[in-house]
Coordinates of C-alpha atoms in Angstrom, one line a residue:
Chain A
M1 CA 133.7 100.4 118.5
S2 CA 132.3 97.3 118.3
D3 CA 129.1 97.6 119.1
L4 CA 126.2 96.4 116.3
V5 CA 125.1 98.8 114.0
V6 CA 122.7 95.6 112.3
D7 CA 121.6 92.6 113.8
V8 CA 119.3 90.1 111.8
R9 CA 118.4 86.8 112.5
D10 CA 116.4 84.3 109.9
L11 CA 115.2 87.1 107.9
T12 CA 113.2 85.3 105.5
R13 CA 111.0 87.5 102.5
R14 CA 108.0 85.7 100.8
F15 CA 105.8 87.1 97.4
G16 CA 103.7 84.5 97.7
S17 CA 105.1 81.2 96.9
F18 CA 108.9 82.9 95.6
V19 CA 111.3 82.7 98.8
A20 CA 112.9 86.2 98.0
V21 CA 115.0 85.9 101.2
D22 CA 115.5 82.9 103.1
R23 CA 116.4 83.1 106.5
V24 CA 119.1 85.1 106.3
S25 CA 121.2 86.3 109.3
F26 CA 124.0 88.8 109.9
Q27 CA 125.6 91.2 111.8
I28 CA 127.3 94.4 110.9
P29 CA 129.8 96.5 113.4
R30 CA 129.7 99.7 114.2
G31 CA 132.0 101.7 111.6
A32 CA 132.1 98.4 109.0
I33 CA 132.3 98.3 105.2
F34 CA 130.0 95.2 104.9
G35 CA 129.9 94.2 101.4
F36 CA 126.3 92.5 100.4
L37 CA 127.7 90.6 97.2
G38 CA 125.2 88.0 95.1
P39 CA 123.6 88.0 91.5
N40 CA 120.8 89.9 90.1
G41 CA 117.4 88.9 92.1
A42 CA 119.5 87.2 95.0
G43 CA 117.4 89.0 97.3
K44 CA 120.2 92.1 98.1
S45 CA 117.2 95.6 98.0
T46 CA 114.8 92.7 99.6
T47 CA 116.9 92.5 102.5
I48 CA 117.4 96.0 102.4
R49 CA 113.9 97.3 101.5
M50 CA 113.2 94.6 105.2
L51 CA 115.9 96.4 107.1
L52 CA 114.2 99.4 106.1
G53 CA 111.6 98.9 107.4
I54 CA 109.9 99.5 103.9
L55 CA 108.9 96.1 103.0
P56 CA 107.3 94.2 106.3
V57 CA 109.2 90.4 107.1
S58 CA 107.4 87.4 106.3
E59 CA 109.2 85.6 109.2
G60 CA 112.5 86.3 111.8
E61 CA 113.9 89.3 113.1
G62 CA 116.3 92.1 112.9
Q63 CA 117.7 95.3 114.5
V64 CA 119.1 98.2 113.8
L65 CA 121.2 100.5 115.2
G66 CA 118.8 98.6 118.4
F67 CA 115.7 100.1 117.1
D68 CA 113.4 96.7 115.5
I69 CA 112.6 96.4 111.9
R70 CA 109.3 95.7 112.8
T71 CA 108.2 97.9 114.6
S72 CA 110.6 101.2 114.9
S73 CA 110.8 102.0 111.2
E74 CA 110.6 105.2 111.8
E75 CA 113.6 105.1 113.9
I76 CA 115.6 103.8 111.8
R77 CA 114.6 105.9 108.7
A78 CA 115.6 108.6 110.6
R79 CA 119.1 107.4 111.8
V80 CA 120.2 106.2 107.9
G81 CA 120.8 107.1 104.4
Y82 CA 119.2 104.5 101.7
M83 CA 120.4 105.4 98.3
S84 CA 118.3 102.8 96.4
Q85 CA 119.3 100.8 93.0
R86 CA 117.2 102.7 91.5
F87 CA 117.4 106.1 92.6
S88 CA 115.0 108.9 91.1
L89 CA 115.2 112.4 91.6
Y90 CA 112.3 114.5 90.6
E91 CA 113.6 115.5 87.2
D92 CA 111.6 118.7 87.6
L93 CA 113.6 120.2 90.0
T94 CA 117.0 121.5 90.3
V95 CA 119.9 119.7 91.5
L96 CA 120.3 122.5 94.5
E97 CA 116.2 122.1 94.3
N98 CA 116.0 118.4 95.0
L99 CA 118.7 118.7 98.0
H100 CA 116.7 121.3 99.7
F101 CA 113.5 119.1 98.8
F102 CA 114.7 116.1 100.6
G103 CA 117.0 118.2 103.6
G104 CA 113.5 119.6 104.3
V105 CA 112.0 115.8 104.2
F106 CA 114.8 114.8 106.5
G107 CA 113.6 118.1 109.1
L108 CA 116.5 120.4 108.3
S109 CA 116.0 124.0 107.6
G110 CA 117.7 127.3 107.4
A111 CA 121.3 128.0 107.2
R112 CA 121.8 124.2 108.6
L113 CA 120.4 123.2 105.9
D114 CA 122.1 125.4 103.3
Q115 CA 125.4 124.7 105.2
K116 CA 124.8 120.9 104.6
V117 CA 124.0 121.2 101.0
R118 CA 126.5 123.3 100.2
E119 CA 129.3 120.8 102.3
L120 CA 127.7 118.0 100.3
V121 CA 127.8 119.8 96.7
E122 CA 131.3 119.9 97.5
M123 CA 132.3 116.2 98.4
T124 CA 130.4 115.2 95.2
R125 CA 131.7 117.4 93.3
L126 CA 128.5 119.0 92.5
E127 CA 130.0 122.4 91.5
G128 CA 128.4 124.0 88.5
F129 CA 125.3 121.6 88.3
E130 CA 123.3 123.5 90.6
Q131 CA 121.1 125.4 88.9
Q132 CA 120.3 122.1 86.3
L133 CA 117.3 120.6 86.0
A134 CA 118.3 116.9 87.1
Q135 CA 116.5 115.5 83.9
G136 CA 119.4 115.4 81.3
L137 CA 122.0 115.4 83.1
P138 CA 124.5 112.4 82.8
G139 CA 124.5 109.3 85.0
G140 CA 127.7 109.9 86.5
I141 CA 126.1 113.4 88.2
R142 CA 122.8 112.2 89.3
Q143 CA 124.0 109.3 91.1
R144 CA 126.4 112.0 92.7
L145 CA 123.3 114.0 93.5
A146 CA 122.1 110.8 94.6
L147 CA 124.5 109.6 96.9
A148 CA 124.7 113.6 98.1
T149 CA 120.6 113.0 98.9
S150 CA 121.1 110.1 101.4
L151 CA 124.3 112.0 103.0
L152 CA 122.0 114.8 104.0
H153 CA 120.7 113.8 107.9
D154 CA 124.1 112.7 108.4
P155 CA 123.0 108.8 109.0
E156 CA 125.1 106.8 111.1
I157 CA 124.2 103.9 108.6
V158 CA 124.0 104.4 105.0
F159 CA 122.7 101.6 102.8
L160 CA 123.8 101.7 99.3
D161 CA 122.5 99.4 96.8
E162 CA 124.4 99.2 94.0
P163 CA 125.7 102.4 93.7
T164 CA 128.3 101.2 90.7
G165 CA 125.6 99.0 89.1
A166 CA 126.2 101.2 85.7
V167 CA 129.0 103.8 86.0
D168 CA 131.8 103.9 84.3
P169 CA 135.9 103.0 86.0
A170 CA 136.3 106.9 87.4
L171 CA 133.4 106.9 89.2
R172 CA 132.8 103.4 90.7
R173 CA 136.7 104.5 92.0
Y174 CA 135.3 107.7 93.2
F175 CA 132.2 105.3 95.1
W176 CA 134.8 103.5 96.5
E177 CA 137.0 106.5 98.2
R178 CA 134.0 108.0 99.2
I179 CA 132.7 105.1 101.1
A180 CA 136.8 104.4 102.7
E181 CA 135.9 108.8 104.1
L182 CA 132.3 107.2 105.3
S183 CA 134.0 104.7 107.2
A184 CA 137.0 106.0 108.5
A185 CA 134.7 108.9 109.9
G186 CA 132.7 105.9 112.0
R187 CA 129.8 105.3 109.6
T188 CA 128.8 102.5 108.9
V189 CA 128.2 101.5 105.8
M190 CA 126.0 98.6 103.7
V191 CA 127.1 98.1 100.1
T192 CA 125.5 96.0 97.3
S193 CA 127.7 94.8 94.3
H194 CA 127.6 91.9 92.1
Y195 CA 131.2 92.9 90.8
M196 CA 133.8 90.8 93.0
D197 CA 136.7 92.8 92.2
E198 CA 134.9 96.1 94.3
V199 CA 134.0 93.8 97.3
E200 CA 137.3 93.6 98.1
R201 CA 137.6 96.9 99.7
C202 CA 135.3 95.9 102.6
H203 CA 135.7 94.7 105.9
D204 CA 133.0 91.4 106.0
I205 CA 131.3 90.2 103.0
C206 CA 128.2 88.2 102.8
F207 CA 127.9 85.8 100.1
I208 CA 124.0 86.1 99.2
H209 CA 122.3 83.8 96.2
H210 CA 118.7 82.5 95.7
G211 CA 118.1 84.5 98.5
R212 CA 120.1 82.4 100.8
L213 CA 123.0 83.4 102.8
M214 CA 126.3 80.9 101.5
A215 CA 129.3 82.6 103.8
Q216 CA 130.2 85.4 105.4
G217 CA 133.5 86.7 106.6
S218 CA 136.1 88.9 105.4
P219 CA 137.7 88.4 101.4
G220 CA 140.8 87.1 103.7
D221 CA 138.9 84.5 105.1
L222 CA 135.9 83.9 102.8
K223 CA 139.3 82.8 100.3
S224 CA 140.9 80.9 102.8
R225 CA 137.6 79.2 104.1
H226 CA 135.0 78.8 101.5
L227 CA 137.3 77.6 98.5
P228 CA 137.3 73.3 98.4
G229 CA 140.0 73.2 96.9
E230 CA 143.0 75.2 95.7
M231 CA 143.0 77.5 92.3
W232 CA 145.3 76.6 89.7
Q233 CA 146.1 78.4 86.1
V234 CA 148.3 77.3 82.7
R235 CA 148.8 79.1 80.2
T236 CA 147.7 78.6 76.7
S237 CA 146.8 79.0 73.4
A238 CA 143.4 78.0 72.9
R239 CA 142.1 78.8 75.9
A240 CA 138.5 77.4 75.1
E241 CA 139.0 74.8 74.0
V242 CA 141.7 73.9 76.8
A243 CA 138.8 75.2 79.3
A244 CA 136.2 73.0 78.2
H245 CA 138.2 69.6 78.4
L246 CA 139.8 70.8 81.7
A247 CA 136.0 70.8 82.6
R248 CA 135.5 67.1 82.2
V249 CA 138.4 66.3 84.0
P250 CA 137.8 64.5 87.0
G251 CA 139.4 66.8 90.2
V252 CA 138.8 69.8 88.3
A253 CA 135.8 71.7 89.6
G254 CA 135.4 74.5 87.7
A255 CA 137.6 75.7 84.8
F256 CA 137.5 78.8 83.0
P257 CA 139.6 81.5 80.8
S258 CA 141.3 84.2 82.2
G259 CA 144.0 86.2 80.4
E260 CA 145.9 84.8 78.5
M261 CA 145.6 81.1 81.7
V262 CA 143.0 78.8 82.3
R263 CA 142.3 79.0 86.1
Y264 CA 140.7 76.1 87.3
L265 CA 139.9 74.6 91.0
L266 CA 141.6 71.7 92.4
E267 CA 139.9 69.4 94.9
P268 CA 141.6 68.6 97.4
G269 CA 143.2 65.1 97.2
F270 CA 144.1 65.5 93.4
D271 CA 147.3 65.4 91.9
P272 CA 148.0 69.2 90.5
A273 CA 150.2 67.7 87.4
G274 CA 147.0 65.1 86.9
P275 CA 145.1 67.8 84.1
A276 CA 148.0 69.0 82.2
T277 CA 148.6 65.2 81.9
A278 CA 145.0 64.6 80.7
L279 CA 145.2 67.6 78.1
R280 CA 148.7 66.8 76.9
A281 CA 147.0 63.5 76.4
S282 CA 144.2 64.8 74.3
G283 CA 146.9 66.7 71.8
L284 CA 146.3 69.9 73.7
T285 CA 149.6 72.3 74.5
C286 CA 149.2 74.3 78.1
S287 CA 152.1 75.3 80.4
A288 CA 153.0 73.7 83.4
P289 CA 150.4 74.1 85.9
E290 CA 151.1 76.8 88.8
P291 CA 149.3 78.0 91.9
A292 CA 146.7 80.7 91.2
E293 CA 146.2 83.2 93.8
P294 CA 142.2 83.1 94.7
T295 CA 140.1 85.5 94.0
L296 CA 136.7 86.0 96.1
E297 CA 134.4 85.4 92.4
D298 CA 136.5 81.6 92.5
V299 CA 134.9 81.9 96.0
F300 CA 132.0 82.9 94.8
V301 CA 131.4 80.4 91.3
A302 CA 132.8 77.5 93.7
L303 CA 130.3 78.3 96.6
S304 CA 127.1 79.0 94.6
R305 CA 128.2 75.3 92.7
K306 CA 128.2 74.1 95.7
R307 CA 124.7 74.9 96.9
G308 CA 123.5 73.9 93.3
T309 CA 121.2 76.0 91.2
P310 CA 117.2 75.6 92.2
Chain B
M1 CA 58.2 110.8 98.7
V2 CA 54.6 112.4 98.7
A3 CA 53.6 114.5 101.2
W4 CA 50.5 116.6 101.5
P5 CA 51.6 120.0 102.6
Q6 CA 48.6 122.7 104.2
D7 CA 49.8 126.1 102.0
T8 CA 52.5 127.2 99.2
R9 CA 54.8 127.1 101.9
A10 CA 55.0 124.5 102.9
I11 CA 55.4 123.6 99.3
S12 CA 58.3 125.9 98.6
R13 CA 60.5 124.7 101.6
L14 CA 59.7 120.8 100.8
I15 CA 60.8 122.0 96.9
D16 CA 63.7 124.3 98.5
S17 CA 65.2 121.1 99.8
G18 CA 65.0 118.9 96.7
T19 CA 62.4 116.6 99.2
L20 CA 60.2 117.4 96.9
K21 CA 60.4 117.9 93.2
V22 CA 56.7 118.3 92.2
G23 CA 53.8 120.6 94.2
L24 CA 50.2 120.6 92.6
V25 CA 48.4 123.6 94.6
I26 CA 44.5 123.0 93.9
D27 CA 42.0 126.8 93.9
P28 CA 40.1 126.2 97.1
D29 CA 37.1 127.5 94.6
Y30 CA 37.5 124.2 92.2
A31 CA 35.0 121.8 93.5
R32 CA 32.4 124.8 93.2
D33 CA 33.6 126.1 90.0
V34 CA 33.7 122.5 88.6
R35 CA 29.8 122.4 89.5
A36 CA 28.9 125.5 88.2
G37 CA 30.5 125.0 85.0
R38 CA 33.2 128.1 85.6
V39 CA 37.0 127.6 84.3
A40 CA 38.2 125.7 87.1
R41 CA 42.1 126.1 88.2
A42 CA 44.6 124.4 89.4
Q43 CA 48.7 125.6 89.3
V44 CA 51.8 122.9 89.6
L45 CA 54.8 123.8 91.1
V46 CA 58.0 121.9 89.7
D47 CA 61.6 122.5 90.0
A48 CA 62.8 123.5 87.0
S49 CA 66.5 123.1 88.0
D50 CA 66.2 119.4 87.0
P51 CA 64.9 120.3 83.8
I52 CA 64.3 116.5 82.5
T53 CA 61.4 116.4 85.4
A54 CA 60.1 120.3 84.7
S55 CA 59.5 119.2 81.3
S56 CA 58.0 116.2 81.5
T57 CA 55.6 117.4 84.5
L58 CA 54.8 120.2 81.9
S59 CA 53.5 118.3 79.0
N60 CA 52.1 115.6 81.9
S61 CA 50.0 118.6 83.1
A62 CA 48.7 119.7 79.8
G63 CA 47.3 116.1 79.3
I64 CA 46.4 116.2 83.0
A65 CA 44.3 119.1 82.1
N66 CA 43.4 118.2 78.7
V67 CA 41.8 114.7 80.0
L68 CA 39.7 116.6 83.0
G69 CA 38.6 119.4 80.8
I70 CA 37.1 116.5 78.0
Q71 CA 35.4 114.7 80.6
L72 CA 33.8 118.0 82.0
L73 CA 32.6 118.8 78.5
G74 CA 31.1 115.7 77.9
R75 CA 29.1 116.3 81.0
Y76 CA 28.1 119.3 80.4
L77 CA 27.3 118.8 76.6
R78 CA 24.4 116.3 77.4
P79 CA 21.1 117.7 75.4
G80 CA 19.6 121.0 76.4
T81 CA 22.3 122.0 78.3
P82 CA 22.7 125.9 77.2
F83 CA 26.5 125.7 78.2
T84 CA 29.0 127.0 76.1
P85 CA 32.0 126.6 77.4
P86 CA 34.8 129.6 76.6
Q87 CA 37.3 127.7 76.8
M88 CA 39.0 124.5 78.4
P89 CA 36.8 123.9 81.3
V90 CA 40.1 122.5 84.0
Q91 CA 43.5 124.8 83.5
I92 CA 46.5 123.7 85.2
D93 CA 49.0 126.4 85.2
V94 CA 52.5 125.2 85.7
R95 CA 54.9 127.3 86.9
G96 CA 58.5 125.6 86.3
W97 CA 61.0 127.5 89.9
F98 CA 64.1 128.5 90.0
N99 CA 64.8 128.3 86.1
P100 CA 61.2 129.2 84.2
D101 CA 63.0 129.2 81.1
L102 CA 64.2 125.9 81.5
L103 CA 67.1 127.3 79.8
T104 CA 69.8 124.5 79.6
A105 CA 72.6 126.8 80.7
N106 CA 71.3 127.2 84.4
Y107 CA 71.5 123.6 85.2
I108 CA 74.3 122.6 83.4
V109 CA 76.6 124.6 84.1
P110 CA 76.3 123.8 88.0
G111 CA 76.6 119.7 87.2
L112 CA 79.3 120.2 85.2
I113 CA 81.7 121.8 87.8
G114 CA 80.7 119.0 90.0
V115 CA 81.9 116.4 86.6
I116 CA 84.9 118.2 86.3
L117 CA 85.9 118.2 89.7
A118 CA 85.6 114.8 89.7
M119 CA 87.5 113.5 86.6
T120 CA 90.5 115.8 87.2
M121 CA 90.4 114.9 90.9
M122 CA 90.7 111.6 90.8
M123 CA 92.6 110.9 87.4
I124 CA 95.7 113.5 88.7
T125 CA 95.8 112.6 92.0
S126 CA 95.5 108.7 91.5
M127 CA 98.2 108.7 88.5
A128 CA 100.9 111.4 90.4
I129 CA 101.4 109.1 93.2
V130 CA 101.7 106.3 90.7
K131 CA 104.1 108.0 88.8
E132 CA 106.3 109.0 91.5
R133 CA 105.9 104.8 92.1
E134 CA 107.1 104.2 88.8
T135 CA 110.0 106.5 88.5
G136 CA 110.8 105.4 91.9
T137 CA 111.1 108.8 93.7
L138 CA 108.0 106.8 96.1
E139 CA 110.4 104.6 97.1
Q140 CA 112.8 107.2 98.4
L141 CA 110.2 109.9 100.0
I142 CA 108.8 106.5 101.9
T143 CA 112.4 105.5 103.5
T144 CA 112.7 109.8 104.8
P145 CA 111.0 110.2 108.6
I146 CA 108.3 111.7 106.5
K147 CA 104.7 111.0 108.4
T148 CA 101.7 109.3 106.1
W149 CA 99.6 112.0 106.9
E150 CA 102.3 114.4 106.0
L151 CA 102.9 113.0 102.4
M152 CA 99.2 113.0 102.4
I153 CA 98.7 116.0 102.9
G154 CA 101.6 117.6 100.5
K155 CA 99.7 115.3 97.8
I156 CA 96.1 116.6 98.5
V157 CA 96.5 120.5 99.3
P158 CA 98.3 121.0 95.8
Y159 CA 95.3 119.7 93.7
V160 CA 92.7 121.3 96.0
L161 CA 93.8 124.4 95.4
M162 CA 93.3 122.5 91.5
G163 CA 90.2 122.6 92.0
Y164 CA 89.4 125.3 93.4
T165 CA 91.2 126.8 89.7
Q166 CA 89.1 124.7 87.9
M167 CA 85.4 125.0 90.1
T168 CA 86.3 129.2 89.4
I169 CA 87.3 129.3 85.9
A170 CA 84.1 127.3 85.0
L171 CA 82.3 129.3 87.8
L172 CA 83.1 132.5 85.8
V173 CA 82.5 131.5 82.3
G174 CA 79.6 130.1 83.2
I175 CA 78.0 133.8 84.6
Y176 CA 79.1 135.9 81.8
G177 CA 79.2 133.3 79.5
F178 CA 76.1 131.8 79.9
H179 CA 74.2 134.0 81.9
V180 CA 73.7 131.5 84.7
P181 CA 72.6 133.6 87.7
V182 CA 74.4 132.4 91.0
R183 CA 71.9 133.2 94.1
G184 CA 73.1 131.8 96.7
S185 CA 76.4 131.8 99.0
L186 CA 79.8 131.8 97.1
F187 CA 81.3 131.1 100.2
L188 CA 79.4 128.5 101.2
M189 CA 79.5 127.1 97.6
Y190 CA 83.4 126.5 97.9
A191 CA 83.1 126.1 101.7
L192 CA 81.0 122.3 100.6
T193 CA 83.0 122.0 97.7
L194 CA 86.1 121.1 99.3
V195 CA 83.9 118.5 100.8
Y196 CA 83.1 117.1 97.2
I197 CA 86.6 117.6 96.4
G198 CA 88.0 115.6 99.4
C199 CA 86.0 112.4 98.5
Y200 CA 87.3 112.7 94.9
L201 CA 90.9 113.2 96.2
G202 CA 90.4 110.3 98.6
L203 CA 89.5 108.2 95.9
G204 CA 92.6 109.0 93.3
L205 CA 94.3 108.4 96.6
V206 CA 92.8 104.6 97.2
I207 CA 93.1 104.3 93.3
S208 CA 96.5 104.6 93.4
T209 CA 97.5 102.4 96.6
V210 CA 95.8 99.6 93.8
A211 CA 96.9 100.9 90.5
R212 CA 100.4 99.8 89.5
T213 CA 101.0 102.0 86.5
Q214 CA 99.6 105.4 85.0
Q215 CA 97.3 103.8 82.3
Q216 CA 96.3 100.9 85.7
A217 CA 95.4 104.6 87.7
M218 CA 93.8 105.6 84.9
Q219 CA 91.8 103.7 83.8
M220 CA 90.5 102.9 87.3
A221 CA 89.9 106.1 87.2
F222 CA 87.3 106.4 84.1
F223 CA 85.8 103.0 85.3
L224 CA 85.0 105.3 89.0
F225 CA 83.9 108.4 86.6
L226 CA 81.4 106.8 84.0
P227 CA 78.5 106.1 86.7
T228 CA 79.2 108.8 88.5
I229 CA 78.4 111.0 85.5
L230 CA 75.6 108.4 84.2
L231 CA 74.3 107.8 88.0
S232 CA 74.6 110.9 89.3
G233 CA 71.7 112.8 88.3
F234 CA 73.6 115.1 86.2
M235 CA 72.7 112.9 82.8
F236 CA 69.2 111.0 83.7
P237 CA 66.9 112.0 86.8
R238 CA 67.5 110.0 89.4
A239 CA 64.1 109.3 90.1
G240 CA 63.4 106.7 86.7
M241 CA 66.0 105.2 88.1
P242 CA 65.3 101.3 89.0
E243 CA 65.2 101.1 92.9
W244 CA 68.4 99.2 93.2
V245 CA 70.3 101.3 90.6
Q246 CA 69.1 104.4 93.1
I247 CA 70.3 103.0 96.0
L248 CA 73.7 102.5 94.0
T249 CA 73.7 106.2 93.5
L250 CA 73.8 107.0 97.1
V251 CA 77.6 106.1 97.1
I252 CA 78.3 108.8 94.4
P253 CA 79.4 111.8 95.6
L254 CA 78.1 113.4 92.9
T255 CA 75.1 112.5 93.5
Y256 CA 74.7 115.5 96.3
Y257 CA 76.6 117.5 95.2
L258 CA 74.7 118.0 91.9
E259 CA 71.5 118.6 94.7
I260 CA 74.5 121.1 96.5
M261 CA 75.2 123.0 93.6
R262 CA 71.8 123.1 91.8
G263 CA 70.3 124.5 95.8
I264 CA 73.0 127.5 95.7
V265 CA 72.9 128.0 92.4
L266 CA 69.6 128.0 91.1
K267 CA 67.9 128.0 94.1
G268 CA 69.5 130.5 96.0
V269 CA 68.9 128.1 99.3
G270 CA 71.1 127.7 102.7
L271 CA 73.0 124.9 104.7
V272 CA 69.3 124.1 106.4
A273 CA 68.1 123.3 103.1
L274 CA 70.7 121.6 102.1
W275 CA 71.7 119.5 105.2
R276 CA 70.2 116.3 104.1
W277 CA 72.8 116.2 101.1
V278 CA 75.6 117.4 103.3
A279 CA 75.8 115.3 105.9
P280 CA 75.7 112.6 103.4
M281 CA 78.7 113.7 101.9
T282 CA 80.8 114.4 104.7
A283 CA 79.4 111.0 105.6
L284 CA 81.2 109.4 102.3
M285 CA 84.5 112.2 102.3
M286 CA 85.6 110.5 105.8
A287 CA 84.5 107.1 104.8
I288 CA 86.7 107.5 101.7
L289 CA 89.6 109.5 103.2
G290 CA 89.6 106.4 106.0
V291 CA 89.8 103.8 103.6
A292 CA 92.8 105.7 101.4
M293 CA 94.6 106.3 105.1
L294 CA 94.9 102.8 106.2
R295 CA 95.8 101.4 102.6
F296 CA 98.7 104.5 102.4
K297 CA 101.2 102.9 103.7
K298 CA 104.3 103.9 103.6
R299 CA 105.6 100.9 102.3
L300 CA 105.8 99.3 99.6
D301 CA 104.2 96.0 98.8

């Protein structure tokens, strides 16, 4: 179970003079949940499209399931599932017709197709919607139908491009449960997101920003290795003022209000008591600083600041 | 094109195939009749499946006959000549073949079928594919193991059937509503129409690989459609166009289809006579579909 299903080196994609993906390298072991994290426009979708061979690679090389992404995209497509960010169904077909159509395109037919469709309708809880036209289906159901469609041919890898982009918390939870199930069943899942909290469930995460890979590792790894300092927090009632003031204190790399707290990153070598002293000197009241549990968001904010934003 | 055929049958063959539009048959006794002061006769045969050529031939022939007649009259009417002409001494008899009464419907209907097919095939194919690109279903489709040619065939076949339906309706309306005679083989007509539909479906596919939005696709289709109706000979005879425009018309599939349809419907001719139009149209179709195939890759960019 330790073999690599995705292995790319220096993957680059240019659109004219714009570099959408810049020398990105990563590996995904079989059965992993691989989170591809980054803000909108970071190059996540472009990377997935290159892996699928629907967008030619400008530079670099890679293999998916051992097939070269430059030359063997047909072999790759037959073995991977893809749910695009803007997944579209044929609106004038019913839920069942959409599933049967895509099943047919993937080469399924007869009893096998019927059985697979039944199985997926059950798994994605689409019962009762089978005969409805895709047009006018609520967003959550469309999204579930999209997931079902990408799983029709029992793919070894599933690429989910922002499956939780615009869905309610219940459906987000549902999606992550399915992702965990797929992984438990030995499938590899590559999922993109810009929600920092949900990717904590991934085995492995890549941070991508402005097309560049900024960090890679398990959530724990990233927090311990890529946070240039320690997270601290103070409790205060004047959160906006405190955050604004803290940002100017030497040694504080970033300060932002979070609930009743203001969290900030203290660079190594600075006195943890310093910021509180500075605040009191300006007449702002706050509690004594206490260490805060770092989150992926902290790591990501710190990393984006470190590399600058071109 | 000018030829010197030795008998009327040769003229008939050349007009059937569309090589010649007009034939002039001079009575063997013409010279003797002129010298003897009798009425001299000639016959003009014109392909009336092309009505503009036919009507201008009609009026030009009458004019020429009059000029010749007046010249002869001047010679005859010298003082002391006892001749009193009973009628004009030169008579040119014009016979419009295939559509002797120059009925508009007879030449418009076959051409119109070509025009309708050109417009709908090109527009609907290109817009249907661009729509899939816009809504994102195309992205979903190309990430499946489906082959490029399978995708193309799937996109083409329904429109071929639709084209045939349109053609059949237009033909029925032409036959029963406008009494257009169909003299040739319907089977040949449907078979050759497939080649023609292939041309415009191919152009639709090419447009779909260039256009990003449905509006763009529609505009591009119109951009190709206007020269199609204006230059193909549907509205104006090609013979009257400047030479460079005539060369341009050779890449318009309707140019050939028009000759084929008027040939089958009005002349009742077969593949042998039509070959000089069928061959280039087939070549054109293969070229267009070839370009479409090359451009229509399973890619997003």
